[in-house]
Short mmCIF file of C-alpha atoms and ligand atoms in Angstrom, two decimals:
data_model
loop_
_atom_site.label_atom_id
_atom_site.label_comp_id
_atom_site.label_asym_id
_atom_site.label_seq_id
_atom_site.Cartn_x
_atom_site.Cartn_y
_atom_site.Cartn_z
CA UNK A 1 216.21 102.22 89.06
CA UNK A 2 214.40 100.45 86.23
CA UNK A 3 214.43 96.67 86.51
CA UNK A 4 216.36 94.63 83.99
CA UNK A 5 214.12 93.31 81.27
CA UNK A 6 213.65 89.52 81.40
CA UNK A 7 213.11 88.26 77.84
CA UNK A 8 209.92 86.23 77.41
CA UNK A 9 209.65 82.91 75.58
CA UNK A 10 213.42 83.11 75.09
CA UNK A 11 214.11 79.38 74.57
CA UNK A 12 211.02 79.09 72.41
CA UNK A 13 212.12 82.03 70.24
CA UNK A 14 215.56 80.51 69.69
CA UNK A 15 213.99 77.16 68.84
CA UNK A 16 211.56 78.74 66.37
CA UNK A 17 214.29 80.75 64.65
CA UNK A 18 216.85 77.94 64.69
CA UNK A 19 219.88 80.27 64.30
CA UNK A 20 222.93 78.83 62.53
CA UNK A 21 226.57 79.95 62.55
CA UNK A 22 227.06 82.77 60.05
CA UNK A 23 223.41 83.84 59.93
CA UNK A 24 222.38 87.47 59.57
CA UNK A 25 219.77 88.21 62.26
CA UNK A 26 217.63 91.34 62.57
CA UNK A 27 216.16 92.06 66.02
CA UNK A 28 213.49 94.69 65.30
CA UNK A 29 212.84 95.42 69.00
CA UNK A 30 216.26 95.24 70.63
CA UNK A 31 215.19 96.54 74.08
CA UNK A 32 217.68 95.32 76.69
CA UNK A 33 219.10 92.85 74.18
CA UNK A 34 218.08 89.70 76.10
CA UNK A 35 216.89 87.82 73.03
CA UNK A 36 219.67 89.32 70.92
CA UNK A 37 222.38 87.90 73.19
CA UNK A 38 221.00 84.38 72.82
CA UNK A 39 220.79 84.71 69.06
CA UNK A 40 224.28 86.25 68.87
CA UNK A 41 225.78 83.27 70.72
CA UNK A 42 224.24 80.93 68.16
CA UNK A 43 225.20 82.82 65.00
CA UNK A 44 228.76 83.14 66.33
CA UNK A 45 231.77 85.08 65.00
CA UNK A 46 230.74 84.64 61.34
CA UNK A 47 227.24 86.00 62.01
CA UNK A 48 225.82 89.52 62.01
CA UNK A 49 223.27 90.92 64.42
CA UNK A 50 221.36 94.06 63.49
CA UNK A 51 219.37 95.62 66.33
CA UNK A 52 216.60 98.15 65.75
CA UNK A 53 214.84 100.18 68.44
CA UNK A 54 213.42 103.67 68.71
CA UNK A 55 214.27 104.11 72.37
CA UNK A 56 217.58 105.66 73.49
CA UNK A 57 217.61 103.17 76.41
CA UNK A 58 218.01 100.38 73.87
CA UNK A 59 220.89 102.23 72.23
CA UNK A 60 222.66 102.20 75.62
CA UNK A 61 221.93 98.50 76.05
CA UNK A 62 223.29 97.87 72.56
CA UNK A 63 226.64 99.44 73.39
CA UNK A 64 227.15 96.93 76.22
CA UNK A 65 225.91 94.04 74.13
CA UNK A 66 228.14 94.85 71.16
CA UNK A 67 231.19 94.66 73.41
CA UNK A 68 230.26 91.19 74.68
CA UNK A 69 228.79 89.15 71.84
CA UNK A 70 230.95 87.18 69.39
CA UNK A 71 229.28 88.36 66.14
CA UNK A 72 229.41 91.56 64.08
CA UNK A 73 226.80 94.07 65.28
CA UNK A 74 224.97 97.13 64.07
CA UNK A 75 222.31 99.30 65.69
CA UNK A 76 219.65 101.37 63.96
CA UNK A 77 217.88 103.86 66.18
CA UNK A 78 214.57 104.03 64.33
CA UNK A 79 210.98 102.85 64.19
CA UNK A 80 211.19 99.26 63.06
CA UNK A 81 209.41 99.90 59.79
CA UNK A 82 211.88 102.62 58.78
CA UNK A 83 214.82 100.55 60.12
CA UNK A 84 213.73 97.64 57.92
CA UNK A 85 213.29 100.02 55.01
CA UNK A 86 216.86 101.25 55.46
CA UNK A 87 218.11 97.66 55.28
CA UNK A 88 216.08 97.11 52.09
CA UNK A 89 217.39 100.27 50.50
CA UNK A 90 220.92 99.08 51.21
CA UNK A 91 220.11 95.77 49.47
CA UNK A 92 220.61 93.69 52.64
CA UNK A 93 219.15 90.23 53.22
CA UNK A 94 218.57 88.33 56.45
CA UNK A 95 218.25 84.75 57.63
CA UNK A 96 216.30 85.65 60.76
CA UNK A 97 214.02 88.57 61.55
CA UNK A 98 212.11 88.82 64.81
CA UNK A 99 209.97 91.22 66.82
CA UNK A 100 209.19 91.19 70.54
CA UNK A 101 206.39 93.76 70.66
CA UNK A 102 205.27 96.19 73.32
CA UNK A 103 207.28 97.79 76.09
CA UNK A 104 210.41 96.74 77.92
CA UNK A 105 210.52 96.59 81.72
CA UNK A 106 213.05 99.43 81.55
CA UNK A 107 210.43 101.61 79.89
CA UNK A 108 207.62 100.68 82.29
CA UNK A 109 209.80 101.10 85.37
CA UNK A 110 211.33 104.43 84.37
CA UNK A 111 208.64 106.32 86.24
CA UNK A 112 209.02 109.67 84.55
CA UNK A 113 208.16 108.16 81.16
CA UNK A 114 204.57 107.77 82.26
CA UNK A 115 203.90 104.25 80.90
CA UNK A 116 202.62 102.88 84.19
CA UNK A 117 199.43 103.60 86.09
CA UNK A 118 201.26 102.46 89.23
CA UNK A 119 203.52 105.55 89.41
CA UNK A 120 202.62 109.22 89.41
CA UNK A 121 204.43 110.84 86.49
CA UNK A 122 203.89 113.23 83.58
CA UNK A 123 201.60 111.83 80.87
CA UNK A 124 204.24 110.90 78.32
CA UNK A 125 204.27 107.24 77.06
CA UNK A 126 206.52 107.96 74.06
CA UNK A 127 208.94 105.14 73.22
CA UNK A 128 210.89 107.68 71.19
CA UNK A 129 211.25 110.74 73.44
CA UNK A 130 211.92 112.91 70.36
CA UNK A 131 208.48 112.17 68.93
CA UNK A 132 206.00 115.05 69.05
CA UNK A 133 202.80 113.30 70.15
CA UNK A 134 202.72 112.43 73.86
CA UNK A 135 199.89 111.01 75.98
CA UNK A 136 199.27 114.51 77.40
CA UNK A 137 198.95 116.01 73.93
CA UNK A 138 196.57 113.24 72.84
CA UNK A 139 194.37 113.43 75.94
CA UNK A 140 194.23 117.22 76.06
CA UNK A 141 193.76 118.02 72.38
CA UNK A 142 192.06 115.13 70.62
CA UNK A 143 188.33 115.22 70.12
CA UNK A 144 186.35 113.23 72.73
CA UNK A 145 184.93 110.86 70.09
CA UNK A 146 188.39 110.15 68.73
CA UNK A 147 189.67 109.35 72.23
CA UNK A 148 186.67 107.07 72.83
CA UNK A 149 187.45 105.24 69.57
CA UNK A 150 191.07 104.73 70.66
CA UNK A 151 189.93 103.31 74.01
CA UNK A 152 187.42 100.99 72.33
CA UNK A 153 189.64 99.79 69.50
CA UNK A 154 193.02 99.56 71.21
CA UNK A 155 191.92 98.82 74.78
CA UNK A 156 188.61 97.02 74.20
CA UNK A 157 187.36 99.33 76.96
CA UNK A 158 183.65 98.93 77.61
CA UNK A 159 183.34 102.38 79.22
CA UNK A 160 185.25 104.18 76.46
CA UNK A 161 182.63 106.93 75.95
CA UNK A 162 182.30 107.65 79.67
CA UNK A 163 186.08 107.77 80.20
CA UNK A 164 186.60 110.04 77.16
CA UNK A 165 183.88 112.39 78.43
CA UNK A 166 185.47 112.48 81.91
CA UNK A 167 188.89 113.18 80.39
CA UNK A 168 187.43 116.08 78.42
CA UNK A 169 185.71 117.45 81.53
CA UNK A 170 188.95 117.37 83.57
CA UNK A 171 191.25 118.96 80.99
CA UNK A 172 194.08 119.76 81.18
CA UNK A 173 195.31 116.40 82.51
CA UNK A 174 198.99 116.50 83.41
CA UNK A 175 199.86 113.29 85.28
CA UNK A 176 199.24 109.56 85.18
CA UNK A 177 197.42 109.70 88.53
CA UNK A 178 195.10 112.44 87.20
CA UNK A 179 194.26 110.09 84.35
CA UNK A 180 193.75 107.16 86.76
CA UNK A 181 191.37 109.35 88.81
CA UNK A 182 189.39 110.31 85.69
CA UNK A 183 189.11 106.64 84.64
CA UNK A 184 188.08 105.50 88.12
CA UNK A 185 185.43 108.21 88.34
CA UNK A 186 184.04 107.30 84.91
CA UNK A 187 183.68 103.54 85.48
CA UNK A 188 180.60 102.53 87.51
CA UNK A 189 181.68 101.36 91.00
CA UNK A 190 180.62 97.68 90.64
CA UNK A 191 182.72 97.27 87.47
CA UNK A 192 185.79 99.20 88.62
CA UNK A 193 187.99 96.27 89.56
CA UNK A 194 186.18 93.58 87.54
CA UNK A 195 188.99 92.98 85.00
CA UNK A 196 192.12 93.93 86.97
CA UNK A 197 193.15 97.55 87.52
CA UNK A 198 190.52 99.92 86.09
CA UNK A 199 193.20 101.95 84.24
CA UNK A 200 194.88 98.97 82.56
CA UNK A 201 192.90 98.99 79.31
CA UNK A 202 192.97 102.78 78.93
CA UNK A 203 196.74 102.96 79.50
CA UNK A 204 197.31 100.21 76.93
CA UNK A 205 195.06 101.99 74.42
CA UNK A 206 196.71 105.40 74.84
CA UNK A 207 200.19 103.85 74.58
CA UNK A 208 199.25 102.00 71.38
CA UNK A 209 197.88 105.24 69.88
CA UNK A 210 200.77 107.47 71.01
CA UNK A 211 203.32 105.07 69.54
CA UNK A 212 201.24 104.19 66.46
CA UNK A 213 201.96 100.57 67.32
CA UNK A 214 199.52 98.75 65.05
CA UNK A 215 200.25 100.76 61.90
CA UNK A 216 203.96 100.20 62.54
CA UNK A 217 203.41 96.47 62.84
CA UNK A 218 201.31 96.35 59.66
CA UNK A 219 204.07 98.17 57.78
CA UNK A 220 206.91 96.12 59.29
CA UNK A 221 205.66 92.58 58.64
CA UNK A 222 205.87 92.70 54.81
CA UNK A 223 209.20 94.54 54.99
CA UNK A 224 210.59 91.88 57.33
CA UNK A 225 209.28 89.13 55.06
CA UNK A 226 210.87 90.68 51.96
CA UNK A 227 214.19 90.96 53.72
CA UNK A 228 214.30 87.22 54.41
CA UNK A 229 216.30 84.93 52.19
CA UNK A 230 214.53 81.73 51.08
CA UNK A 231 214.87 79.29 53.99
CA UNK A 232 214.99 82.21 56.44
CA UNK A 233 212.69 82.54 59.45
CA UNK A 234 210.49 85.22 60.92
CA UNK A 235 209.08 85.27 64.47
CA UNK A 236 206.96 87.69 66.45
CA UNK A 237 205.97 87.76 70.11
CA UNK A 238 202.69 89.63 70.73
CA UNK A 239 201.16 90.72 74.01
CA UNK A 240 197.56 91.40 73.06
CA UNK A 241 195.04 90.10 70.58
CA UNK A 242 195.24 93.18 68.32
CA UNK A 243 198.90 92.45 67.61
CA UNK A 244 198.55 88.70 67.54
CA UNK A 245 195.66 88.82 65.06
CA UNK A 246 197.82 90.81 62.63
CA UNK A 247 200.80 88.47 62.94
CA UNK A 248 198.59 85.39 62.62
CA UNK A 249 196.80 86.69 59.52
CA UNK A 250 200.04 87.82 57.88
CA UNK A 251 201.75 84.45 58.33
CA UNK A 252 198.64 82.43 57.45
CA UNK A 253 198.28 84.39 54.18
CA UNK A 254 201.81 83.44 53.20
CA UNK A 255 201.35 79.81 54.19
CA UNK A 256 198.16 79.48 52.12
CA UNK A 257 198.37 77.73 48.75
CA UNK A 258 195.54 77.55 46.26
CA UNK A 259 192.71 80.03 46.87
CA UNK A 260 190.33 78.72 44.20
CA UNK A 261 186.73 78.03 45.23
CA UNK A 262 186.44 74.44 46.52
CA UNK A 263 184.02 73.44 43.72
CA UNK A 264 186.57 74.24 40.97
CA UNK A 265 187.85 70.85 39.63
CA UNK A 266 191.40 72.09 38.93
CA UNK A 267 193.38 74.96 40.38
CA UNK A 268 193.13 78.13 38.32
CA UNK A 269 194.95 80.52 40.66
CA UNK A 270 198.30 78.74 40.49
CA UNK A 271 199.14 80.01 43.96
CA UNK A 272 201.58 78.01 46.06
CA UNK A 273 202.56 78.65 49.70
CA UNK A 274 205.46 81.02 50.35
CA UNK A 275 205.75 80.05 53.99
CA UNK A 276 205.63 77.09 56.29
CA UNK A 277 204.29 77.83 59.77
CA UNK A 278 206.82 76.83 62.40
CA UNK A 279 204.48 76.45 65.37
CA UNK A 280 200.87 76.20 64.29
CA UNK A 281 198.58 77.99 66.75
CA UNK A 282 201.48 79.84 68.35
CA UNK A 283 203.50 79.17 71.48
CA UNK A 284 202.63 80.49 74.94
CA UNK A 285 204.66 80.62 78.14
CA UNK A 286 204.82 77.61 80.45
CA UNK A 287 203.23 77.94 83.92
CA UNK A 288 206.77 78.05 85.31
CA UNK A 289 207.70 81.04 83.17
CA UNK A 290 204.44 82.84 84.00
CA UNK A 291 205.11 82.32 87.73
CA UNK A 292 208.68 83.65 87.40
CA UNK A 293 207.84 86.48 84.99
CA UNK A 294 204.15 87.56 85.02
CA UNK A 295 204.75 89.71 81.90
CA UNK A 296 204.92 86.46 79.90
CA UNK A 297 201.31 85.58 80.74
CA UNK A 298 199.82 87.26 77.69
CA UNK A 299 202.71 86.53 75.30
CA UNK A 300 202.19 84.47 72.15
CA UNK A 301 204.96 83.57 69.73
CA UNK A 302 204.27 82.87 66.06
CA UNK A 303 206.88 81.97 63.49
CA UNK A 304 207.27 80.84 59.90
CA UNK A 305 209.96 79.71 57.50
CA UNK A 306 210.21 81.20 54.02
CA UNK A 307 210.06 78.39 51.51
CA UNK A 308 212.86 77.99 49.02
CA UNK A 309 210.57 77.84 46.01
CA UNK A 310 209.40 81.31 44.98
CA UNK A 311 205.64 81.26 44.29
C1 SAM B 401 209.45 94.03 74.75
S1 SAM B 401 210.77 95.10 74.44
C2 SAM B 401 211.97 94.07 73.69
C3 SAM B 401 212.84 93.36 74.66
C4 SAM B 401 213.96 92.55 74.04
N1 SAM B 401 213.48 91.49 73.21
C5 SAM B 401 214.87 91.98 75.10
O1 SAM B 401 215.02 90.75 75.19
O2 SAM B 401 215.45 92.77 75.87
C6 SAM B 401 210.21 96.00 73.08
C7 SAM B 401 211.18 97.04 72.56
O3 SAM B 401 210.74 97.35 71.25
C8 SAM B 401 210.81 98.73 71.05
N2 SAM B 401 209.77 99.05 70.08
C9 SAM B 401 208.45 98.81 70.19
N3 SAM B 401 207.82 99.22 69.08
C10 SAM B 401 208.77 99.70 68.24
C11 SAM B 401 208.75 100.25 66.92
N4 SAM B 401 207.61 100.39 66.26
N5 SAM B 401 209.91 100.62 66.37
C12 SAM B 401 211.09 100.47 67.04
N6 SAM B 401 211.18 99.96 68.30
C13 SAM B 401 210.03 99.58 68.88
C14 SAM B 401 210.57 99.35 72.40
O4 SAM B 401 211.19 100.62 72.47
C15 SAM B 401 211.22 98.32 73.34
O5 SAM B 401 212.54 98.66 73.62
#
């Protein structure tokens, strides 16, 4: 049985979003609904919670949640960028929009979905099981150089070329353990366990590519921002530097005022900040949370408030 997902930085997320009775909140990554429940309690009977997720497991979790929380609820089974687009097209606005990126424990621990290098399973890794591209398809059909680029860019894998070559040599790969064997064989013995499990970076990279995670995030952030009413808040919890860098840059761009060269005596750009950062530098889990929930170790929360004045 998959474990229940324990939401990370839950108190910190609620504090950053500061939900008020009657708010409209959009949870772009509903998962097991752990964060959503906390937000729903705060927005109360006058509030509305919209949950988005592309995984049918989240749709099941939503059904239970909707029956228990005090607010109005709605679920959109979609990629978060298209879910946000739907809300735009309908002319909706929100007071709170948040994303808790990556996988849920339910996904990792459902062995047959192939997200984990700890279980032997078919090479799948799709968050949306109806999607065409799976890990098997990627590993068995993509060009070796393209696979190496994925491993380098999304996994920061030092032995990307060697692993991609080994994958190509062993085709067709069918299971997670076949992939783990290929990775282990490709990494020189002294480096194999240097940075944790040798398959960790490759599995992350393949998952990011299969689910198009970074492009989705790049598309979703401006959509989420546009959906916010002035005074509304956005928050995102990232689990690796590739995600966090995007969130950080996006929020910093909106919080920046004048962009004139420093030697210009008066401002010529007329630009004023659209956002105020809620927790400069981001928020990470306390040692207590990391001890209780190791998944929180790499989590970083960033948040911002949309200023009332339009630029
Ligand atoms: C870390 S879990 C969220 C857990 C949730 N906050 C909770 O407390 O239970 C991430 C969820 O986001 C979903 N997800 C990730 N990327 C997505 C995307 N681009 N579009 C839609 N859902 C996505 C995953 O399917 C997963 O259920």
